[in-house]
Short mmCIF file of C-alpha atoms in Angstrom, two decimals:
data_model
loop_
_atom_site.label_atom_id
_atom_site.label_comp_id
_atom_site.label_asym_id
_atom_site.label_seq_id
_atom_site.Cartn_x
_atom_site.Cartn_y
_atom_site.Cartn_z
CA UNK A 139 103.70 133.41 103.27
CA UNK A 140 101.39 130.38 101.76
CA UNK A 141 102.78 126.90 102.86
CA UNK A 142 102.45 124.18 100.32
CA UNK A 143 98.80 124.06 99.08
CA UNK A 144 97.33 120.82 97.65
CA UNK A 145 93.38 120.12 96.50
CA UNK A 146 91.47 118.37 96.20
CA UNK A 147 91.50 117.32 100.27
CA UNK A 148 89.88 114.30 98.88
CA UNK A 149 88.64 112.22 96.34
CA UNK A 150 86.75 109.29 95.13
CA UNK A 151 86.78 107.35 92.10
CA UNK A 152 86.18 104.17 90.92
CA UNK A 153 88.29 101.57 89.19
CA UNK A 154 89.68 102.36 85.75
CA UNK A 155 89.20 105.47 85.84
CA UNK A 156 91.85 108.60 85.90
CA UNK A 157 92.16 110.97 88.64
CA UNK A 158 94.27 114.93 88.47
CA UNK A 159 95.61 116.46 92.14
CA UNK A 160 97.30 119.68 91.92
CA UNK A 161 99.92 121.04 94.06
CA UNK A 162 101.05 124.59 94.64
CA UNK A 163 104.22 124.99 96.10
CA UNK A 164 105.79 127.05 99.23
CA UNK A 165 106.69 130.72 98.02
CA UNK A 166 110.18 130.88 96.58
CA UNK A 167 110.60 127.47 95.60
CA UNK A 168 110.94 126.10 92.20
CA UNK A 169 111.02 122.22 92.72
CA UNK A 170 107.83 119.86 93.54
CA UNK A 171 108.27 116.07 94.58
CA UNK A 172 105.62 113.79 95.07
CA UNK A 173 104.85 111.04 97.60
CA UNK A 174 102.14 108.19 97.88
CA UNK A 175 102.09 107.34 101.83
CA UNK A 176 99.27 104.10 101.86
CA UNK A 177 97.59 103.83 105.47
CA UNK A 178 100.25 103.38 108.07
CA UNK A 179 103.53 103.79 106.29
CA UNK A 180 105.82 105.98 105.42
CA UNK A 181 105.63 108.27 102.46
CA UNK A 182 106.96 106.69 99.03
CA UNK A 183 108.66 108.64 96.46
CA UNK A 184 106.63 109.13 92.78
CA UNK A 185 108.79 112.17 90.83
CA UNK A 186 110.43 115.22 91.18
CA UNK A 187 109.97 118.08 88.83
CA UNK A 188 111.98 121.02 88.57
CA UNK A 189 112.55 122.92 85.59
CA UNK A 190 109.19 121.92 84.05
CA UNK A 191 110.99 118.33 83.51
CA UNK A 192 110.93 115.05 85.39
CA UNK A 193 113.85 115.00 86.94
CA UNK A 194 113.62 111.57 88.96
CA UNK A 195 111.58 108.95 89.43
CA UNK A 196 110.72 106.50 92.15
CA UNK A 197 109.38 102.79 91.63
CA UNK A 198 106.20 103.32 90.66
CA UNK A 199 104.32 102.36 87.35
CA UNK A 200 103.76 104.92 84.28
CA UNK A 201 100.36 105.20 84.79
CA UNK A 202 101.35 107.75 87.30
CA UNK A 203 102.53 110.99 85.56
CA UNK A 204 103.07 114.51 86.36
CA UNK A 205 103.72 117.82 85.04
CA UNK A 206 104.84 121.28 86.05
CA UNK A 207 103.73 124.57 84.99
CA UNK A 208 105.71 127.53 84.28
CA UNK A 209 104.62 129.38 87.72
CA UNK A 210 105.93 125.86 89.39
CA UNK A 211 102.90 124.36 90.54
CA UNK A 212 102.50 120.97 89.34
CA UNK A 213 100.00 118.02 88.72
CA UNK A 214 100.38 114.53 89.64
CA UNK A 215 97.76 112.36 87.15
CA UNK A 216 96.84 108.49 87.28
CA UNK A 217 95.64 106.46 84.88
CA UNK A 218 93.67 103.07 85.18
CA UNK A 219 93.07 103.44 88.73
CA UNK A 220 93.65 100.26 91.11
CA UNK A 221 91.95 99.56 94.65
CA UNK A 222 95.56 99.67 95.35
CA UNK A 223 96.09 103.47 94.53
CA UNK A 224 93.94 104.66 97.50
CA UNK A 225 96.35 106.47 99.79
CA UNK A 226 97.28 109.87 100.93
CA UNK A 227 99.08 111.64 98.15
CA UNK A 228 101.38 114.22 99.46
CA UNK A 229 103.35 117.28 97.83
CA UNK A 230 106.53 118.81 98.68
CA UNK A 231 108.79 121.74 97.54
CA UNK A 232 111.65 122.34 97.99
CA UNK A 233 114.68 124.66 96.34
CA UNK A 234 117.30 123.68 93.59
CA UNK A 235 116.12 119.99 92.68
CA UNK A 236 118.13 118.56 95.44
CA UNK A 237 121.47 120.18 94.55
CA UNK A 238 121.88 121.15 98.23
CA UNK A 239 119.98 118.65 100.27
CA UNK A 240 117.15 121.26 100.82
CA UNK A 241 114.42 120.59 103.60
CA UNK A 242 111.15 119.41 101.73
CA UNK A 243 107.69 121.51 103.02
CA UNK A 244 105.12 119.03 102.01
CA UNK A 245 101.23 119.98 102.09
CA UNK A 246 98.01 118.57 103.72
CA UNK A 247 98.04 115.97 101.22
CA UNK A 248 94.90 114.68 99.18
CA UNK A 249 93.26 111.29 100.07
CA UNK A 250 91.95 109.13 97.23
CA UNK A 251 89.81 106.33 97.38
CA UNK A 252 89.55 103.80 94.96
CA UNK A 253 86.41 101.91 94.99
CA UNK B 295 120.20 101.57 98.06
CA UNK B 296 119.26 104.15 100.77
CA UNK B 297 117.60 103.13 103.50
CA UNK B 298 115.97 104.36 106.60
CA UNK B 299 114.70 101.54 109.66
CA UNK B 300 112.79 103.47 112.29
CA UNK B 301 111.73 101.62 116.34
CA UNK B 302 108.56 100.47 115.56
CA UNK B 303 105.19 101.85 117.43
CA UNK B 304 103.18 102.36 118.70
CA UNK B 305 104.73 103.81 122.09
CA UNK B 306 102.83 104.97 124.79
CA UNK B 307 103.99 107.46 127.82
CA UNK B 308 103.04 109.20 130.68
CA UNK B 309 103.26 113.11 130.27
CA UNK B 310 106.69 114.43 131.73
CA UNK B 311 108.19 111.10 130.65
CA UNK B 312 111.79 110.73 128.34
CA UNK B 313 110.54 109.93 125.14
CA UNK B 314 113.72 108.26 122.96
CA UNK B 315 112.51 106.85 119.34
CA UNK B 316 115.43 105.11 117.45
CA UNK B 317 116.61 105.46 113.48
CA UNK B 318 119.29 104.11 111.67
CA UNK B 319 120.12 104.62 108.16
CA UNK B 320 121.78 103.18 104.91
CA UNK B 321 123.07 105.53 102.72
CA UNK B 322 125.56 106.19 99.93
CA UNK B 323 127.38 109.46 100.47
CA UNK B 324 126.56 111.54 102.81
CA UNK B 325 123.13 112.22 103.70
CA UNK B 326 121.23 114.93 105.40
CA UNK B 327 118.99 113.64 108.39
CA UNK B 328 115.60 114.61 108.90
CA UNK B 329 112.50 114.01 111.68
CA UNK B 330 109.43 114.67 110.40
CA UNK B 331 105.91 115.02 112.38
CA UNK B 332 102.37 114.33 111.13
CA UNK B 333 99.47 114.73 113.09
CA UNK B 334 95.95 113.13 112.55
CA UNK B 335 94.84 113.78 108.90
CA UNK B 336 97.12 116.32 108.35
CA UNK B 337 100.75 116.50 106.29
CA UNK B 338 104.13 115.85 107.74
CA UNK B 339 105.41 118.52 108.75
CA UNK B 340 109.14 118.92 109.53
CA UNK B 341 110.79 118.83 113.09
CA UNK B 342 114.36 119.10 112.85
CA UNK B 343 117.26 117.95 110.60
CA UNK B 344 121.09 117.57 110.85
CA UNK B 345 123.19 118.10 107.68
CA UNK B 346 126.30 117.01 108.60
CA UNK B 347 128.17 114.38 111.03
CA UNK B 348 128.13 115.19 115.01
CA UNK B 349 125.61 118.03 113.99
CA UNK B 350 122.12 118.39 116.55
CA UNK B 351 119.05 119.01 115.00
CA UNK B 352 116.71 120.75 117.58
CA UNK B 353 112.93 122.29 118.08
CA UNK B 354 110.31 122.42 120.37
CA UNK B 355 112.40 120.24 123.17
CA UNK B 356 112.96 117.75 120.77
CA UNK B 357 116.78 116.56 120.21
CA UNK B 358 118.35 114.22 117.20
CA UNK B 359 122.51 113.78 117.25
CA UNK B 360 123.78 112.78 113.27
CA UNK B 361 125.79 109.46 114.57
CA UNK B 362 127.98 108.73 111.59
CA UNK B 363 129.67 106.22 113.34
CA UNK B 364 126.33 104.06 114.15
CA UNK B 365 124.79 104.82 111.59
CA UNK B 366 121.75 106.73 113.97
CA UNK B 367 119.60 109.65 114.04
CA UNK B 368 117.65 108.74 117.68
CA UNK B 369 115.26 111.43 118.51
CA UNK B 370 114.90 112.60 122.16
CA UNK B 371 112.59 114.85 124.36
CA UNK B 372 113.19 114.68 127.61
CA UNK B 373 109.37 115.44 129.37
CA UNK B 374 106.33 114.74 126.66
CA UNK B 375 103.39 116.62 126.56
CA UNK B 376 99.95 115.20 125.37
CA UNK B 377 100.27 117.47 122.74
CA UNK B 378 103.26 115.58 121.32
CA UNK B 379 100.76 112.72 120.22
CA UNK B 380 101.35 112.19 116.33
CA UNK B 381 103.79 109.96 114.14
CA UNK B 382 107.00 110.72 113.74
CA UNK B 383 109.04 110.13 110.88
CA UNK B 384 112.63 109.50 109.94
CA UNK B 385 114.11 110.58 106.70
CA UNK B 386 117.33 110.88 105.11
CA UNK B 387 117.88 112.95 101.44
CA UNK B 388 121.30 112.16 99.48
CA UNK B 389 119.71 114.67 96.91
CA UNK B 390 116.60 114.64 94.99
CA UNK B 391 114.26 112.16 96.79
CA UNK B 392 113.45 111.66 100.69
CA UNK B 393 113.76 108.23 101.71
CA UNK B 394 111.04 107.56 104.95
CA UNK B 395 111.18 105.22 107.66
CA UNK B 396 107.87 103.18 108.65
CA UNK B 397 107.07 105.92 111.33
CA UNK B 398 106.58 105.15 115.00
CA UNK B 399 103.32 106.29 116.77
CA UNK B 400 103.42 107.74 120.01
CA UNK B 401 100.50 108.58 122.05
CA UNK B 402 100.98 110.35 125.42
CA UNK B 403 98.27 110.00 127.93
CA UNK B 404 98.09 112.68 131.09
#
């Protein structure tokens, strides 16, 4: 049973330009939530998409945007990169967009670094 | 809004030693608790979680008691191993996003 997958493992990019991580969730789960996590904090909340639909959304600008596909697996883009956008960027599924409290499984994360 | 404050790091133990790392929470309704474990350059992965008040969370000798009435979610192993190096992370969910405490770091030396 695949875990959460995530790729690239990492990335670099310069400023102003726009950057695509993909995320492919645990087996059996239809929901996908994103988190920045900058070096030595805690993970920040981006989205949530379940249903193909953004279903919430963190404090975090709209150059960050997302999308889900139809098999659940989802993107997270960014636009206009900033120096300040290099971070880990994790994934995690989870089942029934939060109806139940369900445990997030988050991937390896990808690392992007904005020169 | 919801809020999780977490004993900051970094800690350092002996192996064999009682390892207690404190979190307290803010939340509207009623939250599920979570600790979560990341080890260098990898994802976090999850160690235990309590759903309910007075409920234990449990795994791999570590312990975490949903304290309603404080407002806590302390996590507790009572003999570390070197192995048990990593960050650990507190989280609470009221629903659709995870709200993360700073993590503490703990590094256990032999």
């Amino acid at each position: 049973d695949a875990g959460v997958t995530q790729s690239p493992t990492h990335l670099i990019k310069t400023r102003g330009q726009q950057v695509t991580l993909r995320c492919s969730p645990k087996s059996g789960h239809d929901t996908v939530s994103w988190y920045q996590q900058a070096l030595g904090q805690g993970p920040q909340f981006i989205f949530q998409y379940y249903e193909e639909e953004e279903r919430q959304r963190g404090n975090f600008p709209d150059r960050f945007s997302g999308h889900q596909f139809p098999n659940y697996s989802s993107e997270l883009n960014v636009n206009a990169l900033l120096l300040g956008d290099s971070a880990l960027y994790l994934c995690a599924s989870s089942l029934g967009a939060g109806q139940y409290q369900e445990t997030q499984y988050f991937g390896p994360g990808t690392r992007l670094l904005v020169l | 809004g919801d809020s999780v404050t977490q004993m900051e790091g970094p800690v350092t133990l002996s192996e064999e030693a009682f390892l207690t790392i404190n979190c307290t929470y803010t939340a509207t309704g009623y939250p599920s608790l979570f600790w979560y474990v990341q080890y260098p350059g990898e994802g976090l992965q999850l160690l235990l979680k309590a759903t309910k008040a007075d409920d234990k969370g449990s795994n791999k000798g570590f312990e975490a008691t949903y304290r309603k009435e404080t407002t806590s979610f302390h996590l507790e192993k009572g003999s570390v191993q070197v192995s048990d190096s990593a960050v650990y992370f507190c989280a609470l969910t009221t629903g659709n996003q995870f709200y993360f405490g700073t993590g503490t770091s703990l590094t256990v030396i032999p």
